[in-house]
Short mmCIF file of C-alpha atoms and ligand atoms in Angstrom, two decimals:
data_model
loop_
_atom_site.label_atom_id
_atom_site.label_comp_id
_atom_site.label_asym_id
_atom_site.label_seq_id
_atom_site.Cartn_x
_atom_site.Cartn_y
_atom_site.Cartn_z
CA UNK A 55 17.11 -107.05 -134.51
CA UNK A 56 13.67 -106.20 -133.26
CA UNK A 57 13.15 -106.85 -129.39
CA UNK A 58 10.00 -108.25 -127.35
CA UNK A 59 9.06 -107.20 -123.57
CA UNK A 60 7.10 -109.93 -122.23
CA UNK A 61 5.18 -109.09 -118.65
CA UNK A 62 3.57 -112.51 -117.28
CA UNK A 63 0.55 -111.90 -114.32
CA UNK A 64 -0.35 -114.95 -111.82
CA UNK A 65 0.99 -118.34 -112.21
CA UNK A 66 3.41 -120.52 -113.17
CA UNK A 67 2.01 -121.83 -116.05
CA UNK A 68 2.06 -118.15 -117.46
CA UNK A 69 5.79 -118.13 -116.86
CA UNK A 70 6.35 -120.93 -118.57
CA UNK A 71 3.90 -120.06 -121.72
CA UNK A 72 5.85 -116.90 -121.48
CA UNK A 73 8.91 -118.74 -122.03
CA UNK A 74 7.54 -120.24 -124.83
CA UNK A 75 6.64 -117.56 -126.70
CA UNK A 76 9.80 -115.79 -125.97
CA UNK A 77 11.62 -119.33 -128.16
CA UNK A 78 8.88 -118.76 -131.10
CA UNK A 79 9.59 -114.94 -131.40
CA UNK A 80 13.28 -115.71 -131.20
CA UNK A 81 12.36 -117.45 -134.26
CA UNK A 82 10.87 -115.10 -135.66
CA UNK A 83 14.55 -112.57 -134.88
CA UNK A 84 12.92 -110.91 -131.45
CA UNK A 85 15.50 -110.64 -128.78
CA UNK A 86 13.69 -110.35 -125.60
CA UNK A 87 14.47 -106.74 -123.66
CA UNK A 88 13.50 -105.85 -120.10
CA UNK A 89 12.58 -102.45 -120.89
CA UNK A 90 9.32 -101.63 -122.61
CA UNK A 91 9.88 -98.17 -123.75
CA UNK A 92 12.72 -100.13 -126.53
CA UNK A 93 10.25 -102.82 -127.85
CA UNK A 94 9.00 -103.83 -130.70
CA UNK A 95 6.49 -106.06 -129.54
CA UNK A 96 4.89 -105.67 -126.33
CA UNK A 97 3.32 -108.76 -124.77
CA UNK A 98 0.78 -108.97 -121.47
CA UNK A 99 0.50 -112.33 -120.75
CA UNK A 100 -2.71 -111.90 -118.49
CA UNK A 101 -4.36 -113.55 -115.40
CA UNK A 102 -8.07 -113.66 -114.85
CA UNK A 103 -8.37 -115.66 -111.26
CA UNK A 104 -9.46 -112.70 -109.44
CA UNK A 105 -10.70 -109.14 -110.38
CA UNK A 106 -7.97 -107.07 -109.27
CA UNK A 107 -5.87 -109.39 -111.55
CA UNK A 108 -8.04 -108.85 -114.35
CA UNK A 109 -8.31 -105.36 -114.02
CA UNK A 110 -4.22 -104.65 -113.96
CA UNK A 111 -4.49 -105.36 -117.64
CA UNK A 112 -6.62 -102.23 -118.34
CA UNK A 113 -4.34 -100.07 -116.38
CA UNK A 114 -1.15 -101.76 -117.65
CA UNK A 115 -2.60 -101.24 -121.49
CA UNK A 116 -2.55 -97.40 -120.64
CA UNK A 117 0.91 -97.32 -119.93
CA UNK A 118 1.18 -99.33 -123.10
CA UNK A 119 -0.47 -96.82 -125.30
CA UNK A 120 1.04 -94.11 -124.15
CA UNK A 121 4.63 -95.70 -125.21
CA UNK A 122 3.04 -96.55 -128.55
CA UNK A 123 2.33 -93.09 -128.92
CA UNK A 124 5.80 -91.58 -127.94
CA UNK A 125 7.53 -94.66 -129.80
CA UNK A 126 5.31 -93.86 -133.15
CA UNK A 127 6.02 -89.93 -132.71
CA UNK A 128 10.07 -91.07 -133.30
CA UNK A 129 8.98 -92.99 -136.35
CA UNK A 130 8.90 -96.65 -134.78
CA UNK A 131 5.97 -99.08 -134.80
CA UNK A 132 5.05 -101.23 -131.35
CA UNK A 133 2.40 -104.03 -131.71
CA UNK A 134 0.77 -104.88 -128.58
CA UNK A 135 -0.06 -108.30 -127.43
CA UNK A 136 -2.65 -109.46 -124.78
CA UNK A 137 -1.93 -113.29 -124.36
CA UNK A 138 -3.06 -115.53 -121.21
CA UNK A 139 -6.22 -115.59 -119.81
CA UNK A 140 -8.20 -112.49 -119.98
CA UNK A 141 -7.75 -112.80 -123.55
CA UNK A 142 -9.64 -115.94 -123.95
CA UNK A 143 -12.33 -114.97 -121.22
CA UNK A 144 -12.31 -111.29 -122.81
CA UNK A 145 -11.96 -111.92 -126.32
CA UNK A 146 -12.77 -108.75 -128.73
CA UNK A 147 -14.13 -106.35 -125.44
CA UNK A 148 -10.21 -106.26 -125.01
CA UNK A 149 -10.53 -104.59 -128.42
CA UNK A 150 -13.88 -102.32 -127.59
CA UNK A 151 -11.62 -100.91 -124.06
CA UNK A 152 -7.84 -100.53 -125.69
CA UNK A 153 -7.67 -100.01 -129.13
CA UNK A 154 -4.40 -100.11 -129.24
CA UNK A 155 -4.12 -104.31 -129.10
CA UNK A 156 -3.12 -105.75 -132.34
CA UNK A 157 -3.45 -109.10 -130.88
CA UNK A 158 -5.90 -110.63 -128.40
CA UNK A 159 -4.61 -114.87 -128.18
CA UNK A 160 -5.83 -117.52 -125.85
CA UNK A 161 -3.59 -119.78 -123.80
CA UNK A 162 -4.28 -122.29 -125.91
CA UNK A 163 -3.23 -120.75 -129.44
CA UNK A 164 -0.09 -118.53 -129.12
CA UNK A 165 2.24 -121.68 -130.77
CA UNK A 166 -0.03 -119.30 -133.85
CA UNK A 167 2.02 -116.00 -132.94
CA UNK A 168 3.62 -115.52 -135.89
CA UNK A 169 0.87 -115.67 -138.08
CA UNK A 170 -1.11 -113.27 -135.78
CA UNK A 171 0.98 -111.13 -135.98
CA UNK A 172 1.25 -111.01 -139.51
CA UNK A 173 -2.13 -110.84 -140.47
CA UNK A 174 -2.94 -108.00 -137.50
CA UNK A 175 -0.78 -105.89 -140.00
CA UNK A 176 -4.53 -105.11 -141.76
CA UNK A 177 -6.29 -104.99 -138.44
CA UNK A 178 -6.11 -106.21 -135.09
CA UNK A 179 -6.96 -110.31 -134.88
CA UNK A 180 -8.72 -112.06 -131.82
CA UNK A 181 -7.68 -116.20 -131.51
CA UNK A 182 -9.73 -117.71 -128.85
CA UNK A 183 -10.69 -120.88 -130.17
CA UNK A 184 -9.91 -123.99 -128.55
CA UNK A 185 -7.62 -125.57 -131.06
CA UNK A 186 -7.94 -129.17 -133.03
CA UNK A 187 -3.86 -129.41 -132.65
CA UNK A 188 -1.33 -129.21 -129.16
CA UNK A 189 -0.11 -125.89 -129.12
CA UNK A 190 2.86 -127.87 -127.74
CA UNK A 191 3.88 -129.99 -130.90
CA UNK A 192 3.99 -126.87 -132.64
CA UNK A 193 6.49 -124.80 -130.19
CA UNK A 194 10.21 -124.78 -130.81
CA UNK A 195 12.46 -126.18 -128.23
CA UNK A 196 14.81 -123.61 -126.64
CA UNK A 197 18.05 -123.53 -127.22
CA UNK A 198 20.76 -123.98 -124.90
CA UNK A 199 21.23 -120.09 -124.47
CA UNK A 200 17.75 -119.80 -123.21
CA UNK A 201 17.61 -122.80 -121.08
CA UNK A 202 21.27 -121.82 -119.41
CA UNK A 203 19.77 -118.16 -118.96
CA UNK A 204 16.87 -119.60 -117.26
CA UNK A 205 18.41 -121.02 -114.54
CA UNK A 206 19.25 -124.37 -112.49
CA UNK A 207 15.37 -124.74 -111.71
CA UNK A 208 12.72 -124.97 -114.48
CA UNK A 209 8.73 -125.38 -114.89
CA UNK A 210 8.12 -128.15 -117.11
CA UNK A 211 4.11 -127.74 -118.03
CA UNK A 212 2.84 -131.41 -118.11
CA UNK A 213 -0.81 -130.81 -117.52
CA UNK A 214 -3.27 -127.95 -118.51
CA UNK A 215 -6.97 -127.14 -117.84
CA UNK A 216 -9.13 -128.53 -115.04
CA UNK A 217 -12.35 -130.94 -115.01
CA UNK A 218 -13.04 -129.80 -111.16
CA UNK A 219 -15.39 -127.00 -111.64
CA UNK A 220 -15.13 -125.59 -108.32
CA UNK A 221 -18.14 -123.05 -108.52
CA UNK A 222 -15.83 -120.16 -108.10
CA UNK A 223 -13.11 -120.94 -110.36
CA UNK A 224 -12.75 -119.17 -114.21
CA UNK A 225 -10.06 -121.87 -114.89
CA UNK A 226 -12.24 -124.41 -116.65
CA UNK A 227 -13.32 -121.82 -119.27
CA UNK A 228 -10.18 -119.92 -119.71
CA UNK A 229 -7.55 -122.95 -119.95
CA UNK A 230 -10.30 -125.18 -121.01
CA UNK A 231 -10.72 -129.04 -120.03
CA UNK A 232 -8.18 -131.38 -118.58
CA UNK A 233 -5.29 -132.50 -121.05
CA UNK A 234 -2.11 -134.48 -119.96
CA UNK A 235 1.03 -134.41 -122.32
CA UNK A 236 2.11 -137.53 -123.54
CA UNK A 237 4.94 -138.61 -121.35
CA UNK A 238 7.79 -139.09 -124.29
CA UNK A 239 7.09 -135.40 -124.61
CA UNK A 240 7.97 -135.17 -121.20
CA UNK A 241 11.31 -136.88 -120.79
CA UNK A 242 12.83 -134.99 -123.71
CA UNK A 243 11.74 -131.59 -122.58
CA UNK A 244 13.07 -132.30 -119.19
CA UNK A 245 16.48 -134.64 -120.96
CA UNK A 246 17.23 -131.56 -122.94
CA UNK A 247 16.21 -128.91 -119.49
CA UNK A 248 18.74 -131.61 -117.57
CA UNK A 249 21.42 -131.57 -120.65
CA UNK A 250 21.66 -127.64 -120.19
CA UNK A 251 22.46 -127.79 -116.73
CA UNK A 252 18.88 -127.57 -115.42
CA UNK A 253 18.80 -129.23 -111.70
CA UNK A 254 15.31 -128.74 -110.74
CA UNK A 255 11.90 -129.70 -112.04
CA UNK A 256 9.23 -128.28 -111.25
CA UNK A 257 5.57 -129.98 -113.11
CA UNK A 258 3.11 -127.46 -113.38
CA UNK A 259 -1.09 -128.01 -114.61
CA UNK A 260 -3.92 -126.55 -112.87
CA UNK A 261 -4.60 -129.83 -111.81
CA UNK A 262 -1.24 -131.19 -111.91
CA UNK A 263 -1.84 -134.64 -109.83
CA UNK A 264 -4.85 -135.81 -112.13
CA UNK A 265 -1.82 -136.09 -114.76
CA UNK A 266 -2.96 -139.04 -116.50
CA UNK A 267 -0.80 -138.63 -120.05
CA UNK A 268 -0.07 -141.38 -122.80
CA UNK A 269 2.67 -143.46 -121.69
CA UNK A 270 5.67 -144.74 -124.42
CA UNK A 271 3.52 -147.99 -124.54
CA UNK A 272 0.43 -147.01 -125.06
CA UNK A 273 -0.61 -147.27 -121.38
CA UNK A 274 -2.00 -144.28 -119.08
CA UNK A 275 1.09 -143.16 -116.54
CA UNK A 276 0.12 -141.69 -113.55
CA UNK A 277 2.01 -138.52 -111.55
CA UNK A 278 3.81 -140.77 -109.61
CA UNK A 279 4.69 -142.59 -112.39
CA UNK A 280 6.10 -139.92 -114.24
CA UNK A 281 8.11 -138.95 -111.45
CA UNK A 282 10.09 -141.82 -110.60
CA UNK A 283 10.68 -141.89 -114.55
CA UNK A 284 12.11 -138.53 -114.30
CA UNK A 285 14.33 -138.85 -111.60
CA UNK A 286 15.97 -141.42 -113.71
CA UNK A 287 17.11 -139.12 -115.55
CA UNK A 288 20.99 -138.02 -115.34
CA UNK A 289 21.65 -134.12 -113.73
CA UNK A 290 17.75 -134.20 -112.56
CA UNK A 291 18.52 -134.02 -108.28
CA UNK A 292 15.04 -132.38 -107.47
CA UNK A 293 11.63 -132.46 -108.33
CA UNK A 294 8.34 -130.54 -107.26
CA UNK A 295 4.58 -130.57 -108.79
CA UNK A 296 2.06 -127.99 -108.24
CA UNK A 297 -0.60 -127.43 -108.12
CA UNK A 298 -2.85 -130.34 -106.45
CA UNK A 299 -6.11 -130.93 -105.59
CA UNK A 300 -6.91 -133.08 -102.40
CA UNK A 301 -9.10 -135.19 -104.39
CA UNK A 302 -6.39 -136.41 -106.85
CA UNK A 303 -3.97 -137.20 -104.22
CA UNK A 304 -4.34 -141.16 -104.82
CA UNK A 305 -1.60 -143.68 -103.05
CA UNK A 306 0.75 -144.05 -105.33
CA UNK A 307 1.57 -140.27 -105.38
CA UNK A 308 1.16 -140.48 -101.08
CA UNK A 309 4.16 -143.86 -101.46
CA UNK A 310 6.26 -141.94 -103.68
CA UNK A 311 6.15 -139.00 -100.97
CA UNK A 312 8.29 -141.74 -98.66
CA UNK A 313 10.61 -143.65 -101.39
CA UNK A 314 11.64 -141.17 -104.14
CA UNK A 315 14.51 -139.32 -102.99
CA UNK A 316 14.38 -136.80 -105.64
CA UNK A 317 10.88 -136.05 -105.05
CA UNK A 318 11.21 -132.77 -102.37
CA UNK A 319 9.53 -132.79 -99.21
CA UNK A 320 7.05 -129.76 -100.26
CA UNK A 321 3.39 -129.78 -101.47
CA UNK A 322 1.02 -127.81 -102.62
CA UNK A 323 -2.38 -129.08 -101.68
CA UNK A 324 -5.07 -126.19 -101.33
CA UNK A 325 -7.86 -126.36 -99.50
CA UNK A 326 -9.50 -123.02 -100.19
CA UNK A 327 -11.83 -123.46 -96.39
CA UNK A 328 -12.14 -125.02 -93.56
CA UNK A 329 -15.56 -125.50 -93.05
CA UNK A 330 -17.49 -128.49 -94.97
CA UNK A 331 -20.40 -126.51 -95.68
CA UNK A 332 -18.66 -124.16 -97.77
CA UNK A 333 -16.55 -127.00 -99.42
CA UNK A 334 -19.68 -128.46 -100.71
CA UNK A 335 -21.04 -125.12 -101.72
CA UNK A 336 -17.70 -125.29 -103.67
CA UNK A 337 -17.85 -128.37 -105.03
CA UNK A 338 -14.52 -129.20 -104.19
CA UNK A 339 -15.73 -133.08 -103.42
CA UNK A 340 -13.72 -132.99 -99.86
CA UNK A 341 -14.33 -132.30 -96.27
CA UNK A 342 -12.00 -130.62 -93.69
CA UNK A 343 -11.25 -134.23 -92.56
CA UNK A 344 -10.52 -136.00 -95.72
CA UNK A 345 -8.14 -132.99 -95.80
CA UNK A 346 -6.76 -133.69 -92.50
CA UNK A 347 -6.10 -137.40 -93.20
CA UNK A 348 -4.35 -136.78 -96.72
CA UNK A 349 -1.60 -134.70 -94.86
CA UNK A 350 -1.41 -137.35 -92.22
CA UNK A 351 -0.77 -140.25 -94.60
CA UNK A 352 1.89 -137.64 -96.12
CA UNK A 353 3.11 -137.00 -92.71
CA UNK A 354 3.87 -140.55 -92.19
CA UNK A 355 5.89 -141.12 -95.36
CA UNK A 356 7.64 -137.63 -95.31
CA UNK A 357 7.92 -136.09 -91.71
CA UNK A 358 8.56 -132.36 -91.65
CA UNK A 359 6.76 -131.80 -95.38
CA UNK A 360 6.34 -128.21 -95.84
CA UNK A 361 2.92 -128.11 -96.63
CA UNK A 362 1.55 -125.10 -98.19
CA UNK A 363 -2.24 -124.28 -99.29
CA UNK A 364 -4.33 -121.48 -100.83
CA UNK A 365 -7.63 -120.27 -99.12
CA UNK A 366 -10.71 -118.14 -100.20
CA UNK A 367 -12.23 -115.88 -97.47
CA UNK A 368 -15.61 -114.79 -97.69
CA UNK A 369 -16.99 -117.01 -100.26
CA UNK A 370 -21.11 -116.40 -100.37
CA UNK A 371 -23.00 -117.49 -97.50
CA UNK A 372 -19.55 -118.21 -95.16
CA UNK A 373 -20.65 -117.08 -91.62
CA UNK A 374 -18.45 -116.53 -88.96
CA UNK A 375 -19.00 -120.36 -87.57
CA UNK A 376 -17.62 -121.18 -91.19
CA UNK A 377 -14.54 -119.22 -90.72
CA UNK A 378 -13.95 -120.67 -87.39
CA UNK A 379 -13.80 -123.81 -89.07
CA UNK A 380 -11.14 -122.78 -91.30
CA UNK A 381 -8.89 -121.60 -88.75
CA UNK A 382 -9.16 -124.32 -86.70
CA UNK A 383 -8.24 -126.61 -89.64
CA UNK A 384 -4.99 -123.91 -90.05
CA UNK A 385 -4.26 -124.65 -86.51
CA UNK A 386 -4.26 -128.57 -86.97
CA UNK A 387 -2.44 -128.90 -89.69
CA UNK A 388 0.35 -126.42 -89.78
CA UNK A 389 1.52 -124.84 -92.73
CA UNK A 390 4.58 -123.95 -94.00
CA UNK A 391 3.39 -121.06 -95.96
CA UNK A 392 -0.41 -120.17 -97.76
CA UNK A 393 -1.94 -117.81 -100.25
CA UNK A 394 -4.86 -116.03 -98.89
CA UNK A 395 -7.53 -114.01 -100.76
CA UNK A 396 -10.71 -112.63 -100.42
CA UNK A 397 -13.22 -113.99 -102.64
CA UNK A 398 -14.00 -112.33 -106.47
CA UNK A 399 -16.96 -112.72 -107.60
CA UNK A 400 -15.61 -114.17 -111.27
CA UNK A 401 -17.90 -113.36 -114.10
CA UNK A 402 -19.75 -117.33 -115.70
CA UNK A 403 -19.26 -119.01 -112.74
CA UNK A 404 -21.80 -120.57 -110.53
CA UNK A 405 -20.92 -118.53 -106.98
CA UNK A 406 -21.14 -114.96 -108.52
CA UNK A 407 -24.38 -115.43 -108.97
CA UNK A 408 -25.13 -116.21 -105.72
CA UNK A 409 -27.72 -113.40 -103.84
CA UNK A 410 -25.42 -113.97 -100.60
CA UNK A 411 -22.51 -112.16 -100.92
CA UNK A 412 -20.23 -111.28 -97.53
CA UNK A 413 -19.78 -107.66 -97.72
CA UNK A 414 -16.24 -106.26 -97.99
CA UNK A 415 -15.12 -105.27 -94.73
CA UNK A 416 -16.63 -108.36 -93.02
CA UNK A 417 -13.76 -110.29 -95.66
CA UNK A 418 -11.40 -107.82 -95.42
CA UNK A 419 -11.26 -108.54 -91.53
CA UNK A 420 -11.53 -111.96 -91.40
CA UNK A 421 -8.81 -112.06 -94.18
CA UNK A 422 -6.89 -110.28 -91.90
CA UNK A 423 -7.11 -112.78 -88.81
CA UNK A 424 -6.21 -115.87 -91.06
CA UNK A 425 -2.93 -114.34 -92.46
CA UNK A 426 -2.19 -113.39 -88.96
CA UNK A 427 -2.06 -117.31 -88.22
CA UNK A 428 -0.63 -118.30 -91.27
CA UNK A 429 2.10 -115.71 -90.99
CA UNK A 430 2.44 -117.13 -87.61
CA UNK A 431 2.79 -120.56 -88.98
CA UNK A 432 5.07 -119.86 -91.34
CA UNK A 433 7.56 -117.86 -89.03
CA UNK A 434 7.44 -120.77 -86.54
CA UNK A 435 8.12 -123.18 -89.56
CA UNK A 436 11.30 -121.31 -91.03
CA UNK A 437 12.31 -121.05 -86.92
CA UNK A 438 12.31 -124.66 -86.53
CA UNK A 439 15.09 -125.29 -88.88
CA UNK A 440 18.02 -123.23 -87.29
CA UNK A 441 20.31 -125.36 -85.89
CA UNK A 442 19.19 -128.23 -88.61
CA UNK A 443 21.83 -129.27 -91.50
CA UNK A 444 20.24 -128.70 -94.95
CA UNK A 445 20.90 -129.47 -98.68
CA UNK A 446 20.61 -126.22 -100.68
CA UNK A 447 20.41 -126.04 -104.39
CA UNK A 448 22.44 -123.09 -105.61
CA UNK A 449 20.67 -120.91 -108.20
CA UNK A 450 22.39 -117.42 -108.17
CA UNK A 451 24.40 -115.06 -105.99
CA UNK A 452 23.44 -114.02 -103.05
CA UNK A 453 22.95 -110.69 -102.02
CA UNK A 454 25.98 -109.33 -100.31
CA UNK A 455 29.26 -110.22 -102.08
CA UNK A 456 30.85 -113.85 -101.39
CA UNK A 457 27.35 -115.22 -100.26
CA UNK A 458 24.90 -117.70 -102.66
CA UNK A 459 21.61 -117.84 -102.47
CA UNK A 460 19.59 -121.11 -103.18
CA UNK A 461 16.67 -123.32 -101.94
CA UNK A 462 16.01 -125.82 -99.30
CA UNK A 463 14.19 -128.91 -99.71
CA UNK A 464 11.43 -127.57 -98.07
CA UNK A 465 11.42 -124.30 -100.57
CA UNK A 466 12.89 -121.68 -98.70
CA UNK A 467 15.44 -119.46 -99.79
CA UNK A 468 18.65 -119.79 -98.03
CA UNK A 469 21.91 -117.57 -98.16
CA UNK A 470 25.50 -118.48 -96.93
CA UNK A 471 28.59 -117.49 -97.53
CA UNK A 472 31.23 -119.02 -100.51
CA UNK A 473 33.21 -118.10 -103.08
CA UNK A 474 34.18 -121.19 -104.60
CA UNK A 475 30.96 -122.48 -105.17
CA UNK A 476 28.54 -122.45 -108.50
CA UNK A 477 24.83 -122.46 -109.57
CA UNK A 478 23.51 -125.67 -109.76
CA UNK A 479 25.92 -127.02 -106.97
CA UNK A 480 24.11 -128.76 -104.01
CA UNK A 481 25.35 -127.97 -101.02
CA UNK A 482 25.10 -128.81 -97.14
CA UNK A 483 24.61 -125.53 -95.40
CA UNK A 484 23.75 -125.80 -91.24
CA UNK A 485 20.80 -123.20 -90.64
CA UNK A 486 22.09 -120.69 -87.97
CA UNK A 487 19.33 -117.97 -88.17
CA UNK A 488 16.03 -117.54 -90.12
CA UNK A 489 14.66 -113.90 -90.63
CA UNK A 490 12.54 -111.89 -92.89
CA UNK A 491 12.15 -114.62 -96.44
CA UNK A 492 15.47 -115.98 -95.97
CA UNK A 493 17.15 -118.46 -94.08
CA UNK A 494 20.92 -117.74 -93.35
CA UNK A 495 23.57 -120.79 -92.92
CA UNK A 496 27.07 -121.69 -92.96
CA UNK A 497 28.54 -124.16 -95.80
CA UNK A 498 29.18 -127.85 -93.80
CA UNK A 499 30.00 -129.14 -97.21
CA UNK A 500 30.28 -128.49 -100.88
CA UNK A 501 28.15 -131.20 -103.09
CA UNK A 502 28.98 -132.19 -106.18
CA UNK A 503 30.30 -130.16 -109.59
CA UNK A 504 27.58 -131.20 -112.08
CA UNK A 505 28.96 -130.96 -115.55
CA UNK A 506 26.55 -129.02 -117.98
N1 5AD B 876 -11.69 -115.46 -105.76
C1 5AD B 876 -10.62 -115.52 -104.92
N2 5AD B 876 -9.64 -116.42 -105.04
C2 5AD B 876 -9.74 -117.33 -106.03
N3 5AD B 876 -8.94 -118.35 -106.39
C3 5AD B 876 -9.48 -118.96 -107.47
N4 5AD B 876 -10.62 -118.34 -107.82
C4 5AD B 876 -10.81 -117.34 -106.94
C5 5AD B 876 -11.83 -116.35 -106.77
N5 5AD B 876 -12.88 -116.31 -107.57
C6 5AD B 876 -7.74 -118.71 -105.65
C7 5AD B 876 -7.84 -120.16 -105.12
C8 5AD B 876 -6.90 -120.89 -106.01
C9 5AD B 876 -5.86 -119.83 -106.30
C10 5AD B 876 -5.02 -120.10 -107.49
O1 5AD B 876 -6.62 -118.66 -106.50
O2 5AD B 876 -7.41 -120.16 -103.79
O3 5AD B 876 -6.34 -122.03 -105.39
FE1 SF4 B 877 -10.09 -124.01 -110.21
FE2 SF4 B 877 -8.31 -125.58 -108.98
FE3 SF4 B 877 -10.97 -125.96 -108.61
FE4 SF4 B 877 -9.84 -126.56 -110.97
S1 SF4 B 877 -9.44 -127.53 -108.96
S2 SF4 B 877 -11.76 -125.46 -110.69
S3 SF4 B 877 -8.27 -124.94 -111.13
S4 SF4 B 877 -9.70 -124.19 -107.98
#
């Protein structure tokens, strides 16, 4: 049996296309490996968001070459892959720097591996086109194996590409315009995910709460639609969507924050600055305020949401006034975690051509003062459950022997100790001490034995 070694960069969405391929090539009789120096068929499945992303690829295909070499010196071929996003914003220059790619395919085309790969056997093949047909009609579903090996939560993809066209964002041209899967689709990916024991859903898109897909009667469902369809259905406990865009965040999705049970009290929402100057020079079609008010309304419907947000530091012309701004906004709301990065200049896009550039060292130091705060934040947040009684979906063992390790509502990882217990149990732990990522608890109660 031939084996695959698939290496995903940035997020979720590459996971789960990662997945995905990993069902088609097991059609195709690749078993996946973990070890690159044994396979087959190496696959990068590539991120393009920032430069130092990007440029891992390069350095990544050197490694890969150099295992092609040693692999083809012992008489065995390797074909290398580069899927995801630099290979639809890179194309054939992949081919000009590393040689060694059989394959260059865009997110939108890799349901075409096995053809690809086939016809690379004359020379290497570039597929960057946006396609006529959904890549998803044309993907196996994953067997029971895979699903069971995948664990008790699972990213279902219901949403791709993004309309926004925030002026520093590479996402519109490398995962292309806004499309919403139809929501039948939906409920028997996630009735099969549920019907293997899966527990937790997580929706992914870029833009996942401007989900508008095709509903079984012909009408347009909205995200909070969808969700109170899937938590109808039987084994499904928990759901999540990520990631959001303030804009997008209409009422019905704010309601269903207060009367879904299933829906977990966690969100996503970037907000990328604090100051409304540079959201307009970002065209992100908020203020600080509007901001502000969406979490409030939230607030009020789900108390103690762990709110979570990504920010970009230094984006062209931000002064130190700006900045202010966005730590001021960190200090009102309060988050539960962030993502913070300094801002890459992303080749296309509106901001990187912008003559007013913050130098380096002026980003690297205000970078530095914001994750301070958020790190603060987040600290303080974790602190504020000890002594609080919380349900914790088990996905694995924990670290030391006779402990589990799962996940809060709020998304934090949380160990205890039990040895009757099993994945996919929910359990009541109290919180008795948070420290470093984890929260540590004692079992109050076991929850119930799902059967899968
Ligand atoms: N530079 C830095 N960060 C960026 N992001 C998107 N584009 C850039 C860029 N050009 C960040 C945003 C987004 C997250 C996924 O990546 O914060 O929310
Ligand atoms: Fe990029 Fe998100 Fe803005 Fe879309 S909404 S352009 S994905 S940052």
């Amino acid at each position: 049996m031939k084996k695959v070694f698939v290496k995903s960069y940035g997020c979720q969405a590459n996971v789960y296309d990662a997945e995905r391929m990993t069902d088609l090539l097991a059609g195709e009789g690749y078993r996946e490996t973990n070890a690159m120096e044994d396979a087959d068929l190496v696959i990068l499945n590539t991120c393009h968001i920032r430069e130092k992303a990007a440029e891992k690829v390069y350095s990544e295909l050197g490694r890969v070459r150099d295992i092609k070499l040693v692999r083809a010196a012992d008489g065995h071929d390797t074909k290398v892959i580069v899927a995801g996003c630099v290979a639809q914003a890179e194309g054939s220059e992949i081919l000009r720097r590393a040689p060694q790619v059989d394959v260059v395919v865009g997110p939108q085309n890799y349901h075409r591996l096995p053809d690809l790969l086939q016809r690379s056997r004359a020379r290497s093949v570039v597929d960057t086109e946006f396609p006529i047909e959904d890549k998803f009609d044309h993907l196996p579903k994953p067997t029971r194996a895979q699903i069971v090996s995948r664990g008790v939560s699972a990213f279902l993809t219901i949403q791709e590409g993004c309309d926004k066209f925030c002026t520093f964002c590479v996402v519109p041209y490398t995962r292309g315009t806004e499309m919403s899967r139809p929501v039948a689709r939906l409920i028997d990916e996630a009735t099969r995910l549920a019907e293997a024991g899966v527990r937790e859903l997580s929706l992914i898109g870029q833009n996942v709460n401007a989900y508008h897909g095709e509903g079984p009667d012909g009408s347009v469902w909205s995200l909070s639609r969808l969700l109170r369809r899937l938590a109808e259905i039987p084994g499904i406990a928990r759901l999540r969507y990520t990631t959001s865009h303030p804009r997008d965040m209409d009422d019905a999705l704010i309601l269903t924050h207060g009367d879904l049970p299933a829906l977990m009290p966690s969100l996503h929402l970037p907000v990328q600055s604090g100051s409304d100057r540079i959201l307009a020079a970002m065209n992100r079609q908020h203020t600080g305020d509007d901001y502000r008010r969406i979490i409030a309304r939230i607030r009020q419907r789900q108390p103690g949401i762990a709110v979570s947000s990504d920010f970009i530091i230094g984006f062209p012309g931000e002064t130190d006034a700006d900045f202010d701004e966005t730590l001021n906004l960190v200090s009102d709301i309060g988050f539960a975690f962030s993502f913070s990065f300094k801002y890459s200049p992303r080749p296309g896009t509106p901001a990187a051509e912008r003559s007013d550039q913050v130098p380096e060292p002026v980003k690297a130091e205000r970078l530095a003062r914001l994750q301070k705060l958020l790190e603060t934040q987040r600290v303080a947040y974790n602190q504020a459950t000890v002594g609080q009684t919380l349900d914790v979906l088990i996905e694995k063992p924990g670290r030391l022997a006779g402990q589990m390790a799962g996940k809060s509502p709020y998304l934090q990882p949380v160990q205890f100790d039990s040895d009757s217990l099993t994945v996919g149990q929910i359990a009541t732990v109290q919180i008795v001490r948070a420290g470093g990522g984890s929260l540590f608890g004692d079992l109050v109660k076991a929850g119930d034995r799902v059967a899968a």
